[in-house]
mmCIF file of C-alpha atoms and ligand atoms in Angstrom:
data_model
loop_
_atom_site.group_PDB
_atom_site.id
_atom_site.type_symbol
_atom_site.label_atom_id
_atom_site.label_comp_id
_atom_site.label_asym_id
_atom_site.label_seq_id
_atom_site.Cartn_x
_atom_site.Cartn_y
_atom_site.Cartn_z
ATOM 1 C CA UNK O 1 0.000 0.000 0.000
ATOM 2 C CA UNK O 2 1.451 3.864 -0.459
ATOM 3 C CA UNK O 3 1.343 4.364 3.240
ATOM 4 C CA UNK O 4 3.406 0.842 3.768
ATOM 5 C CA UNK O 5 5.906 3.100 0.718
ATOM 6 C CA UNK O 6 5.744 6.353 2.448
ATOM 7 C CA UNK O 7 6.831 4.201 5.796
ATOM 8 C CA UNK O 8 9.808 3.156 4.490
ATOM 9 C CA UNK O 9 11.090 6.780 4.509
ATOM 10 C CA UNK O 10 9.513 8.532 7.274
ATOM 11 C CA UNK O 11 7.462 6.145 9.625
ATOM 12 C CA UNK O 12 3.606 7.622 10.125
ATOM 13 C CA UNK O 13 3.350 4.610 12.901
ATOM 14 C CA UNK O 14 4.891 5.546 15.839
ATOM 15 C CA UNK O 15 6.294 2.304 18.530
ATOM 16 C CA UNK O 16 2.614 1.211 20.094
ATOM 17 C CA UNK O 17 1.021 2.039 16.883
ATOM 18 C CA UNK O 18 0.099 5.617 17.419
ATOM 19 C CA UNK O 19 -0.423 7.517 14.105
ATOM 20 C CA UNK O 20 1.340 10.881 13.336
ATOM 21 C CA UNK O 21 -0.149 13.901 13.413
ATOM 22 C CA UNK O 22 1.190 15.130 10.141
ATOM 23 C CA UNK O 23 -0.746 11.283 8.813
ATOM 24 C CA UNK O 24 -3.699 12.136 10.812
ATOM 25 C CA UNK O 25 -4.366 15.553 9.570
ATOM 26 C CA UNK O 26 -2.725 15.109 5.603
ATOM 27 C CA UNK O 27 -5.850 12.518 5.221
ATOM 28 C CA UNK O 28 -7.922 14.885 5.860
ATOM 29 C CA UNK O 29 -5.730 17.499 3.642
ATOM 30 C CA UNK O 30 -4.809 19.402 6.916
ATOM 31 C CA UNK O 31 -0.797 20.536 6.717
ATOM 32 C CA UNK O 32 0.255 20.015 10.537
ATOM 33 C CA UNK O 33 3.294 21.858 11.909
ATOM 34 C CA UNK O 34 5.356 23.077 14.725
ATOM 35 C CA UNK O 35 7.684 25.611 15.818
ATOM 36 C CA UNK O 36 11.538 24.798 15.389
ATOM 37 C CA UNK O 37 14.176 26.831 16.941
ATOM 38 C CA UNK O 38 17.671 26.459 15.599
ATOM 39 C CA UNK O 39 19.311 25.288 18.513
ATOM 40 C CA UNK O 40 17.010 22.377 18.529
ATOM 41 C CA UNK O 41 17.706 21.605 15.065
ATOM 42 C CA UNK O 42 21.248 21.597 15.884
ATOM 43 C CA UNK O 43 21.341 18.706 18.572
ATOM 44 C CA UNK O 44 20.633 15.354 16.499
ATOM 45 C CA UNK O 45 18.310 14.303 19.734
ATOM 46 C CA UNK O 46 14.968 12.687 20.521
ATOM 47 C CA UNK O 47 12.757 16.140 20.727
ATOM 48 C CA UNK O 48 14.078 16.106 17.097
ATOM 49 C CA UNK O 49 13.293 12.714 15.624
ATOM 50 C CA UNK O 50 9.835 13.622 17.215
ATOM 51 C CA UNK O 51 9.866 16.421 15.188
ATOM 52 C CA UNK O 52 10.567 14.486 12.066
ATOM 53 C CA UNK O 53 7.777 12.170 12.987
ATOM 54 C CA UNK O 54 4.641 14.354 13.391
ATOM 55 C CA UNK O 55 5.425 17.059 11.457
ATOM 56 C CA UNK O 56 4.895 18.041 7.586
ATOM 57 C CA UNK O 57 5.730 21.845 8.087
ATOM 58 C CA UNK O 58 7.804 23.632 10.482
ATOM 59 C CA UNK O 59 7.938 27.559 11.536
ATOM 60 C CA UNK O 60 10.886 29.639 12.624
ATOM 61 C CA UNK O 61 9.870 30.339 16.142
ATOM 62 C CA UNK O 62 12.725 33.743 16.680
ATOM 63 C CA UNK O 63 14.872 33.457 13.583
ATOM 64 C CA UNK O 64 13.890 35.350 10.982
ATOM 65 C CA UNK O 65 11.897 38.359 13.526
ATOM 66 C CA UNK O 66 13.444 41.141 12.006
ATOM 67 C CA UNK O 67 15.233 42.596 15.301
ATOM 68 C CA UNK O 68 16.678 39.487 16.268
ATOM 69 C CA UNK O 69 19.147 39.352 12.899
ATOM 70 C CA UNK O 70 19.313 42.741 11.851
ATOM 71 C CA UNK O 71 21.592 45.273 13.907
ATOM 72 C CA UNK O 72 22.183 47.932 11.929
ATOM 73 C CA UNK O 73 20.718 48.588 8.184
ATOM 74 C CA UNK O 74 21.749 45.984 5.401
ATOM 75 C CA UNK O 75 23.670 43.562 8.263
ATOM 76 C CA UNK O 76 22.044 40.588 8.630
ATOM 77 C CA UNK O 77 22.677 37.011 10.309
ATOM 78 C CA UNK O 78 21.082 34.641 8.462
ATOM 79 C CA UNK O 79 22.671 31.338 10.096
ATOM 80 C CA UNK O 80 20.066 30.764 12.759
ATOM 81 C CA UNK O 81 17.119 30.799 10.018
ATOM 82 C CA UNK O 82 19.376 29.221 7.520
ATOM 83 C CA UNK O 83 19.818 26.240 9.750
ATOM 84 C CA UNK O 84 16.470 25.332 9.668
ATOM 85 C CA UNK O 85 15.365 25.707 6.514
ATOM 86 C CA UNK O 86 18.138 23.540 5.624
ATOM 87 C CA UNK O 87 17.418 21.068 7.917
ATOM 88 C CA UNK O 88 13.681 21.303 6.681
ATOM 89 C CA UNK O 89 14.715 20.838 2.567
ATOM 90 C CA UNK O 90 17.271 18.080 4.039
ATOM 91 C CA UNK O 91 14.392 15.884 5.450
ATOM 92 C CA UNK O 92 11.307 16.961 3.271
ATOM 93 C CA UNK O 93 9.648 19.098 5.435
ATOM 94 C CA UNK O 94 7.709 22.861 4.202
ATOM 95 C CA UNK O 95 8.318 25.895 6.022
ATOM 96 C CA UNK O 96 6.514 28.608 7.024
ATOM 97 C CA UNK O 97 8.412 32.184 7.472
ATOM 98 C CA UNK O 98 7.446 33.948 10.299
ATOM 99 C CA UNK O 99 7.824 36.651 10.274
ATOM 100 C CA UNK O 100 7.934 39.271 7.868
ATOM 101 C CA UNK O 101 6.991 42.488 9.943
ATOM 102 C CA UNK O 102 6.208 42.355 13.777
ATOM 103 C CA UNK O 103 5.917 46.106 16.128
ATOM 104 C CA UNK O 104 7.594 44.166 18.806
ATOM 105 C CA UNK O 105 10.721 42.780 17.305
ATOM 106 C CA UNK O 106 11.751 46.205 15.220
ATOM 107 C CA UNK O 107 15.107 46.988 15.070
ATOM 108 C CA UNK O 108 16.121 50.259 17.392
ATOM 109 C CA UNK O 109 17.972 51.722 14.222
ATOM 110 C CA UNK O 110 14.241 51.249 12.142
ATOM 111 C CA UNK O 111 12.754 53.318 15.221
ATOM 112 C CA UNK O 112 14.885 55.901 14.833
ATOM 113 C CA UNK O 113 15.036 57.085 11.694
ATOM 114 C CA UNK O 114 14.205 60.334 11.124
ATOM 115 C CA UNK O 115 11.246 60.256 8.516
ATOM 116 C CA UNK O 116 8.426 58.341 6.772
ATOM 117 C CA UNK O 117 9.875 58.020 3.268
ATOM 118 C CA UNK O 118 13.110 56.709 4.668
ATOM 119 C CA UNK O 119 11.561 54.402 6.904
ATOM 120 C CA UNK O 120 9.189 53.520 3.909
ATOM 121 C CA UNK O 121 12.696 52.417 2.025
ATOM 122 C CA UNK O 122 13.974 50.372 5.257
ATOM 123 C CA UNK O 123 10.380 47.952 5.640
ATOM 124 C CA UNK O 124 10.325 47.399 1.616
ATOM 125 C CA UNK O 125 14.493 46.519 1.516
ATOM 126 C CA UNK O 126 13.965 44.352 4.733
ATOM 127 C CA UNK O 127 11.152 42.450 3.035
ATOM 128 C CA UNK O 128 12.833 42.185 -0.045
ATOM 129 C CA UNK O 129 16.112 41.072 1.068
ATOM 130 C CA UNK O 130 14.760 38.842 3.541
ATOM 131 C CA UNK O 131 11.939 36.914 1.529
ATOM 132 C CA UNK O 132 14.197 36.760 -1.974
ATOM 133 C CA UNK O 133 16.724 34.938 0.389
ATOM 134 C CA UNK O 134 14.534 32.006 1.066
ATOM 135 C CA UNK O 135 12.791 32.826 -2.386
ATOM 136 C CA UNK O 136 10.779 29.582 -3.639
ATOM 137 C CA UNK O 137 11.649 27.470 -0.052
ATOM 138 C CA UNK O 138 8.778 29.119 1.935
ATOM 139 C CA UNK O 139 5.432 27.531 1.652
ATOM 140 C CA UNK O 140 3.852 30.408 3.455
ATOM 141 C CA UNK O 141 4.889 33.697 4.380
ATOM 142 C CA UNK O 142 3.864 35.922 7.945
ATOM 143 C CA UNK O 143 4.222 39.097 6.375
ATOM 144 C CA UNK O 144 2.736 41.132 9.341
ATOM 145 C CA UNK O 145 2.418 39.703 12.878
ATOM 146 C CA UNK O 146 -0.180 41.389 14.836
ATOM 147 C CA UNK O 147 -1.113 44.460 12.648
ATOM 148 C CA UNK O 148 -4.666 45.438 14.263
ATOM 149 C CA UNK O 149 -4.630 47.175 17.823
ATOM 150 C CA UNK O 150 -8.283 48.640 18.641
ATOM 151 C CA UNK O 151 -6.902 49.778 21.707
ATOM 152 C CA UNK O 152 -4.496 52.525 20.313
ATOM 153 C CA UNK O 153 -7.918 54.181 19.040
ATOM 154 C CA UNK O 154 -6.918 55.157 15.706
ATOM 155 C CA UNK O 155 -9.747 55.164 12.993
ATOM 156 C CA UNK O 156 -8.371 52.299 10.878
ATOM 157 C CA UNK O 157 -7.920 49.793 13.919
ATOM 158 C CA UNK O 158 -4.463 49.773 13.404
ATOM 159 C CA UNK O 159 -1.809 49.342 15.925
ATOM 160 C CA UNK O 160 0.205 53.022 16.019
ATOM 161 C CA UNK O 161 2.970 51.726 16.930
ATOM 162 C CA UNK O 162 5.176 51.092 15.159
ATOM 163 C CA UNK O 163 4.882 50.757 10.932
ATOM 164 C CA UNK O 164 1.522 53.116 10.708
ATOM 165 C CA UNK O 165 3.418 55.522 12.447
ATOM 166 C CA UNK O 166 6.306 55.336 11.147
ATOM 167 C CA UNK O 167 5.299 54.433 7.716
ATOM 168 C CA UNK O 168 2.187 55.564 7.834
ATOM 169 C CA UNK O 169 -0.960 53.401 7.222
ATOM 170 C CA UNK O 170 -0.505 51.796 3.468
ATOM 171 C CA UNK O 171 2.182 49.828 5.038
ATOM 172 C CA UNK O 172 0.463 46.977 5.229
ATOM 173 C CA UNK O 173 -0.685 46.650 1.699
ATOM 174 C CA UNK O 174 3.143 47.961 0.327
ATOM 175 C CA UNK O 175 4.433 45.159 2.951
ATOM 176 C CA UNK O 176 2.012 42.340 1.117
ATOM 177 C CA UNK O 177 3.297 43.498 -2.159
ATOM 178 C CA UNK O 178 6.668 43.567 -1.482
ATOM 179 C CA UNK O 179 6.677 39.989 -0.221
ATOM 180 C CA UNK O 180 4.778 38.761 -3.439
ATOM 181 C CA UNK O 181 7.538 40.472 -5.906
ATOM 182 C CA UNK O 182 10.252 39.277 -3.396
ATOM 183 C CA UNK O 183 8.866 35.497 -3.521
ATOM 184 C CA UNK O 184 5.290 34.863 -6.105
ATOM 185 C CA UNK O 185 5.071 31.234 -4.867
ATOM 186 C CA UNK O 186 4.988 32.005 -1.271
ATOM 187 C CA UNK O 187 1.806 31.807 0.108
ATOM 188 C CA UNK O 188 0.792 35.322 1.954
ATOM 189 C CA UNK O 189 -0.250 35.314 5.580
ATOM 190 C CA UNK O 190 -1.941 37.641 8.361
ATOM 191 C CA UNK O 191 -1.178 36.907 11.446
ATOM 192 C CA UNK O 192 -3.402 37.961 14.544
ATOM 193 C CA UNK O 193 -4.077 36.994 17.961
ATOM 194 C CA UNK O 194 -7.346 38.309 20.648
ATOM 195 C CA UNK O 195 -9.959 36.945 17.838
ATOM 196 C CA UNK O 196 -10.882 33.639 19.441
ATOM 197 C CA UNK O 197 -12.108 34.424 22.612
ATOM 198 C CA UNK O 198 -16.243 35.974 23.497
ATOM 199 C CA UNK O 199 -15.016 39.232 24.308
ATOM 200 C CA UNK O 200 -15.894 43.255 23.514
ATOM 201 C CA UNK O 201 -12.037 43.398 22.923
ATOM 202 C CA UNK O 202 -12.524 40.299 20.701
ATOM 203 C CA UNK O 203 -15.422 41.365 19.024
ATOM 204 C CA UNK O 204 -14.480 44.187 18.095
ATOM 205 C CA UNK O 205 -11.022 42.829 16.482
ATOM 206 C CA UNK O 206 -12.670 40.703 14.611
ATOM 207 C CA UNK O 207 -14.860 43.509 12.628
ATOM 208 C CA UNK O 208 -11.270 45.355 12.627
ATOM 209 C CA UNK O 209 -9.666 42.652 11.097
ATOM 210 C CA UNK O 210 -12.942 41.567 8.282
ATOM 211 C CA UNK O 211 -12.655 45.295 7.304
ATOM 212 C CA UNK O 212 -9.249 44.741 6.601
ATOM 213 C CA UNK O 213 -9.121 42.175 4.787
ATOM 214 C CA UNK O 214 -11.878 43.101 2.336
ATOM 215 C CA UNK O 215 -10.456 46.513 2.034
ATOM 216 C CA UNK O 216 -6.979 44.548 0.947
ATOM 217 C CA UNK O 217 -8.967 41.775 -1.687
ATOM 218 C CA UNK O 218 -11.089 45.040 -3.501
ATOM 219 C CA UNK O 219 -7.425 46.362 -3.551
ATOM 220 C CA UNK O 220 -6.231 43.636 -5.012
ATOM 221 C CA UNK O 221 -3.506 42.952 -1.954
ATOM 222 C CA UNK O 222 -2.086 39.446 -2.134
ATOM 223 C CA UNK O 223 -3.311 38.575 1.124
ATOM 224 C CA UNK O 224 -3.983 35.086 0.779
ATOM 225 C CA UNK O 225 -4.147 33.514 4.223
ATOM 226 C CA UNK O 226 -5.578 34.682 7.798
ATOM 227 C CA UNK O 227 -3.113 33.103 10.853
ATOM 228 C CA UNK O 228 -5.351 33.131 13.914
ATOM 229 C CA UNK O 229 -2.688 32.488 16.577
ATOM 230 C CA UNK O 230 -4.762 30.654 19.139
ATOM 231 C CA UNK O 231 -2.713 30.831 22.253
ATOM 232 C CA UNK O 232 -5.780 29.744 24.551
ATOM 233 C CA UNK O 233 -5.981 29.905 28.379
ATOM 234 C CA UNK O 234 -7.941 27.949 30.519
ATOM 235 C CA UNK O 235 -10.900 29.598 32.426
ATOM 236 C CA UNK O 236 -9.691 32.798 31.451
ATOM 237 C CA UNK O 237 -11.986 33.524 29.057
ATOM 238 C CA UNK O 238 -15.069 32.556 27.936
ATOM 239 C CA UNK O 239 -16.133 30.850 24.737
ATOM 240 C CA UNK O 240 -18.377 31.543 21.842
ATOM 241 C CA UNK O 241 -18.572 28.550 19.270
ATOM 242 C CA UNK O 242 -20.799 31.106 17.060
ATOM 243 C CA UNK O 243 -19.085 33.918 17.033
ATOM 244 C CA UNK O 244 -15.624 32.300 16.496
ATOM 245 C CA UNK O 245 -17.311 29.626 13.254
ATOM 246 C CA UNK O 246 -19.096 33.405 11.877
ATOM 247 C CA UNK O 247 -15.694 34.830 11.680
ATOM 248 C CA UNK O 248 -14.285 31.893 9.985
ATOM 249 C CA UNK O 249 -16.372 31.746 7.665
ATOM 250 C CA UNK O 250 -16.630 35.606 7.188
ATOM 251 C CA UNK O 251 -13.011 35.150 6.095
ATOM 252 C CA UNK O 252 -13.367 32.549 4.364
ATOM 253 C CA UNK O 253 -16.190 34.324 2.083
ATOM 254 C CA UNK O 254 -13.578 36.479 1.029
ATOM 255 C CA UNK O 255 -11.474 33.743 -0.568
ATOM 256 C CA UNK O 256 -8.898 33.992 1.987
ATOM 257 C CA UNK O 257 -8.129 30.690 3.883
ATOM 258 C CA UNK O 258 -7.692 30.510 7.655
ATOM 259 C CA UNK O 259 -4.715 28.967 9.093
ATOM 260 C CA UNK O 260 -3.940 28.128 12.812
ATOM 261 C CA UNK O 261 -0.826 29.609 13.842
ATOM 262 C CA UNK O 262 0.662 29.404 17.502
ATOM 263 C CA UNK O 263 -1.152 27.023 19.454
ATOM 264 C CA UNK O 264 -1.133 26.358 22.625
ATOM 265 C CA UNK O 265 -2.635 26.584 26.004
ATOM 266 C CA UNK O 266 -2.045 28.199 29.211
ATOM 267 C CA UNK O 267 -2.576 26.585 32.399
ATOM 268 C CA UNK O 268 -1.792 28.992 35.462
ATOM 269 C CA UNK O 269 -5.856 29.149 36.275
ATOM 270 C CA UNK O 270 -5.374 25.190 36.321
ATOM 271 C CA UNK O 271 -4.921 23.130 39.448
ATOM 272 C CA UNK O 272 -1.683 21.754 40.285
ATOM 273 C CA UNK O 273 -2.628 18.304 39.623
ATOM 274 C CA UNK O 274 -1.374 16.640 36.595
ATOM 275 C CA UNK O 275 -3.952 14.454 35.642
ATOM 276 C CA UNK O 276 -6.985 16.889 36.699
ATOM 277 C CA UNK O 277 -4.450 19.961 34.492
ATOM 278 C CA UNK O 278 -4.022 17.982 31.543
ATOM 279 C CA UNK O 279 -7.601 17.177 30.994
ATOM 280 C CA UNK O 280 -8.457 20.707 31.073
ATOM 281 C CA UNK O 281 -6.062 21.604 28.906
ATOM 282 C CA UNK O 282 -7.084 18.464 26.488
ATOM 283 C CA UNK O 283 -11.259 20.118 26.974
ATOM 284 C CA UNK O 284 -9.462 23.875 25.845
ATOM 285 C CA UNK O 285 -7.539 21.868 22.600
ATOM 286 C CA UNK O 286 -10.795 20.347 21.985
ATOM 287 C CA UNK O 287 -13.533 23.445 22.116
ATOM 288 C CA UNK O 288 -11.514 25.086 19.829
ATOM 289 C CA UNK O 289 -10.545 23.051 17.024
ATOM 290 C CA UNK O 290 -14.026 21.471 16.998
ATOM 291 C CA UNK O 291 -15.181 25.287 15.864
ATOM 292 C CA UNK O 292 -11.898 25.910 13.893
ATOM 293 C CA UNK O 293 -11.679 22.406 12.239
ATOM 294 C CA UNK O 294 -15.356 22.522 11.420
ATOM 295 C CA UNK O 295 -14.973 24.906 8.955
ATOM 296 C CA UNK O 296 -13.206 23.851 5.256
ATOM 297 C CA UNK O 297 -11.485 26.803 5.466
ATOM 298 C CA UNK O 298 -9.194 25.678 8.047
ATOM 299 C CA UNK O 299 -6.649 24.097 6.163
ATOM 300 C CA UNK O 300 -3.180 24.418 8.473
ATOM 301 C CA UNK O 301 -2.543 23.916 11.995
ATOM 302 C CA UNK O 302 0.516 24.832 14.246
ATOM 303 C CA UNK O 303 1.116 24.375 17.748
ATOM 304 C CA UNK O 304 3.619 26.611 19.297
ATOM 305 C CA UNK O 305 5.770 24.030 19.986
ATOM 306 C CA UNK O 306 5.503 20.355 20.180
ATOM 307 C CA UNK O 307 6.249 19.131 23.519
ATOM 308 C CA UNK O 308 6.466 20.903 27.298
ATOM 309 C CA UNK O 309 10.073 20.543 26.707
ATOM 310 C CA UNK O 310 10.499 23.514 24.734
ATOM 311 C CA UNK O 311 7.927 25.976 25.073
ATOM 312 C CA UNK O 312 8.002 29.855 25.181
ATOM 313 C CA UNK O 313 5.171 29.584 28.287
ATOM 314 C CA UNK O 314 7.538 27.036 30.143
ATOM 315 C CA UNK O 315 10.703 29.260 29.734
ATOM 316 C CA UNK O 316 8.324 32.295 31.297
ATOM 317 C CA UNK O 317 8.852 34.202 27.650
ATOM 318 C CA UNK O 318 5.433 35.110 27.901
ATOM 319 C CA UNK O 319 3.282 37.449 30.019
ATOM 320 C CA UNK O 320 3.442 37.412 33.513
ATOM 321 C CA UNK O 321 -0.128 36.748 33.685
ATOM 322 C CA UNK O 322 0.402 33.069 32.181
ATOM 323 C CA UNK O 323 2.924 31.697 34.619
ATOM 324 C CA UNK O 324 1.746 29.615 37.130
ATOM 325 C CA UNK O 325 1.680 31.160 40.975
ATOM 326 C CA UNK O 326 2.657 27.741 42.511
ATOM 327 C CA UNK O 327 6.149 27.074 40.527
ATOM 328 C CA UNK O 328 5.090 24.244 38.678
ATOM 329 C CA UNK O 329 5.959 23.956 35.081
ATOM 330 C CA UNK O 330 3.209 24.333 32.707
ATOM 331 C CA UNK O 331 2.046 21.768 29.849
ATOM 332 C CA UNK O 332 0.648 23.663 27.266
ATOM 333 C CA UNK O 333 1.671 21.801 24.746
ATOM 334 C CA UNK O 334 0.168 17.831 22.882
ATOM 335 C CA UNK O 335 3.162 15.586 23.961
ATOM 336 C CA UNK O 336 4.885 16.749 28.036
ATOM 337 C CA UNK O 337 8.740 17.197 27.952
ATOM 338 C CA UNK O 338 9.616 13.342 28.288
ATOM 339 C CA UNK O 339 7.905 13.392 24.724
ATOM 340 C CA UNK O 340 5.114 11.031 25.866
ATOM 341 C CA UNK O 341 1.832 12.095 24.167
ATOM 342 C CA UNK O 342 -0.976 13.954 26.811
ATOM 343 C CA UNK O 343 -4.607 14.334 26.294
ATOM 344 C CA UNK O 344 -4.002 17.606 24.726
ATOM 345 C CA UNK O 345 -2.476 15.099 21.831
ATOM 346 C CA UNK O 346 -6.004 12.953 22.027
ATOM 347 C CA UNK O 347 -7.784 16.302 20.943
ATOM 348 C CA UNK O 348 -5.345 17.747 18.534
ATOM 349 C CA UNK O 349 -5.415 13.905 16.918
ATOM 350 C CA UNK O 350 -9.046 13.839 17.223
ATOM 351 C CA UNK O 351 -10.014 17.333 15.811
ATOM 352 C CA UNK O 352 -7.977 16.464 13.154
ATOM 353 C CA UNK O 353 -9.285 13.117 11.994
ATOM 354 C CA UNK O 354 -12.678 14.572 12.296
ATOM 355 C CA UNK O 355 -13.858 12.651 15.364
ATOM 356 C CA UNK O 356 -16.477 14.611 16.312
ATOM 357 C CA UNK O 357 -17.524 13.820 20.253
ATOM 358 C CA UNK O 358 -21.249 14.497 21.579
ATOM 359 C CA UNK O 359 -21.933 15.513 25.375
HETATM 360 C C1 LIG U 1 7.534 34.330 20.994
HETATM 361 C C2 LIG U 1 8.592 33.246 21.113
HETATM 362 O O1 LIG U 1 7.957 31.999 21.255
HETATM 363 C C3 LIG U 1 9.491 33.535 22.282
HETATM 364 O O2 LIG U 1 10.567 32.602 22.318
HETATM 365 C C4 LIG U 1 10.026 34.963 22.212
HETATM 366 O O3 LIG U 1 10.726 35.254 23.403
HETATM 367 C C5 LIG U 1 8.912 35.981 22.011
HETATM 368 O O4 LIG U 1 8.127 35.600 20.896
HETATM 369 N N1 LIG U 1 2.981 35.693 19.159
HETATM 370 C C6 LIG U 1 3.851 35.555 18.090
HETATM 371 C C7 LIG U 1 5.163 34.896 18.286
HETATM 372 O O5 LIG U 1 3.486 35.881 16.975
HETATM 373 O O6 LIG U 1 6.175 35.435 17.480
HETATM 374 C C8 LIG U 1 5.613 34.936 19.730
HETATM 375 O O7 LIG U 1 6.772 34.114 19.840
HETATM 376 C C9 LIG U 1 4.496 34.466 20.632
HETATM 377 C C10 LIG U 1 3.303 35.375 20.519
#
């Protein structure tokens, strides 16, 4: 059979006969990925065969933010990124850029220059340099991270700081241009977070975002693909299956496809308890992607990581508000650092495959 064939090269079977989730979800024409950073792809060990196994697509999780390789104008390291995509093409795997443009990770020099047409120049050289580089090896590009910020009150919904103010506010269709001359096979994503929740804040992101994006398609802005982050938390928030499969498919009446792009879920609300934790992160995996997965449109899923081992909640890189108070580390992720899969894993499989659970 092909799957016996495809076994040969890169088992789908894992020891015990679990399936892979890169199997699981390509049956159902999902593309299933993870974060990679390029230390990890750097130590031949067993987080990394792991990799190998489950995943069809991997993202650069610092390497290619534009502050992290880029000191001063035109100097840039490219080694981390370069690394990984290497060690992507090396063992058949896509890979997805991220990311393009991001306020937070900005170069100082790029904050101060002194005016808009200058800083105009820097943005389109950046993208150019940086997406001809991997020209025709990215499957998908981020070309802005987190572009819509209610919050700063500006008319548009933009976030002020930094590119609409420093650029002014056709950034973002110059920055989707530039990345389709720089690379035309590359497909074009939008990447936002604070849309999946049954909030005001969330509502009113989403109708920032819709307005957007059908602003950009009557434009004629290669915006191809909306990245809906998804870094959940547990009892934080509540939940609205309606208005979360109405957006989806708002989006996806534009012609623009949805992707899932970072997640994972936080646990500090959780109990200590493993057993009791897990399961609620498994329930958080599971009310989501039931909504997200239901929807055709939905055709790419990453978690933000793949196992507790390495995970940018675990090493306390994000907010203060998602650690947990009693010391503990937190599992936010489908398999726990000893790489042994966790109900979170049972969802993510599940959701994937299309099991759809009643009660
Ligand atoms: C995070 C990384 O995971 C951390 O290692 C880093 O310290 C900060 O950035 N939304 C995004 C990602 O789009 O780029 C962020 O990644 C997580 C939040």
């Amino acid at each position: 059979m092909a799957a016996g064939l495809l076994a040969l090269h890169r088992p789908a079977v894992a020891r015990g006969g679990r399936e892979a989730l890169r199997a699981i979800a390509a049956s159902r024409g999902i593309l299933y990925g993870s974060t990679i950073a390029a230390d990890q792809v750097r130590v031949d060990d067993d987080f990394l065969a792991l990799v190998r196994r489950e995943c069809a697509v991997l993202v650069t999780e610092n390497e290619l933010k534009w502050g992290n390789i880029c000191d001063a104008p035109g100097e840039y390291d490219f080694a981390p990124a370069d690394a990984i995509v290497d060690f992507a093409t090396g063992n058949g795997l896509a890979m997805r850029g991220h990311t393009l443009l991001w306020y937070y990770k900005t170069p100082r020099w790029f904050r101060d220059l002194p005016d808009a047409k200058t800083a105009e120049r820097a943005m389109l050289d950046h993208i150019a340099l940086v997406a001809g580089r991997y020209r025709g090896r990215m499957r998908i590009w981020d070309v802005v991270n987190e572009p819509i910020e209610p919050a700063h009150a500006r008319a548009d919904g933009l976030r002020g700081a930094i590119f609409a103010e420093k650029v002014g506010p056709h950034y973002l269709d110059l920055a989707f241009h530039a990345a389709r001359a720089a690379d035309p096979t590359a497909r074009l994503l939008f990447n936002e977070y604070g849309v999946e929740y049954d909030s005001e804040a969330d509502d009113t992101k989403r109708r920032v975002i819709l307005r957007h994006l059908e602003r950009m398609k009557r434009a004629g802005v290669p915006v191809e693909i909306l990245g809906i982050q998804a870094h959940l938390e547990i009892a934080a928030k509540s939940f609205s299956a309606r208005k979360l499969a109405d957006f989806i498919a708002a989006v996806s009446a534009l012609g623009i496809e949805v992707a899932i792009t970072e997640l994972d879920v936080v646990d500090a609300a959780a109990p200590g308890n493993i057993a009791k934790r897990d399961s609620m992160v498994a329930d958080e995996y599971r009310r989501f992607l039931d909504v997200a997965l239901g929807d055709a449109a939905v055709r790419t899923v990453f978690t933000w990581g793949l196992s507790d081992r390495h995970s940018w909640i675990v090493r306390r890189e994000s907010g203060a508000n998602t650690w947990r108070g009693d010391g503990m580390a937190p599992r936010p992720l489908p398999f726990d650092a000893a790489l042994a899969p966790k109900p979170a894993w049972t969802s993510l499989s599940e959701c994937l495959a299309g099991v759809v659970r009643h009660g």
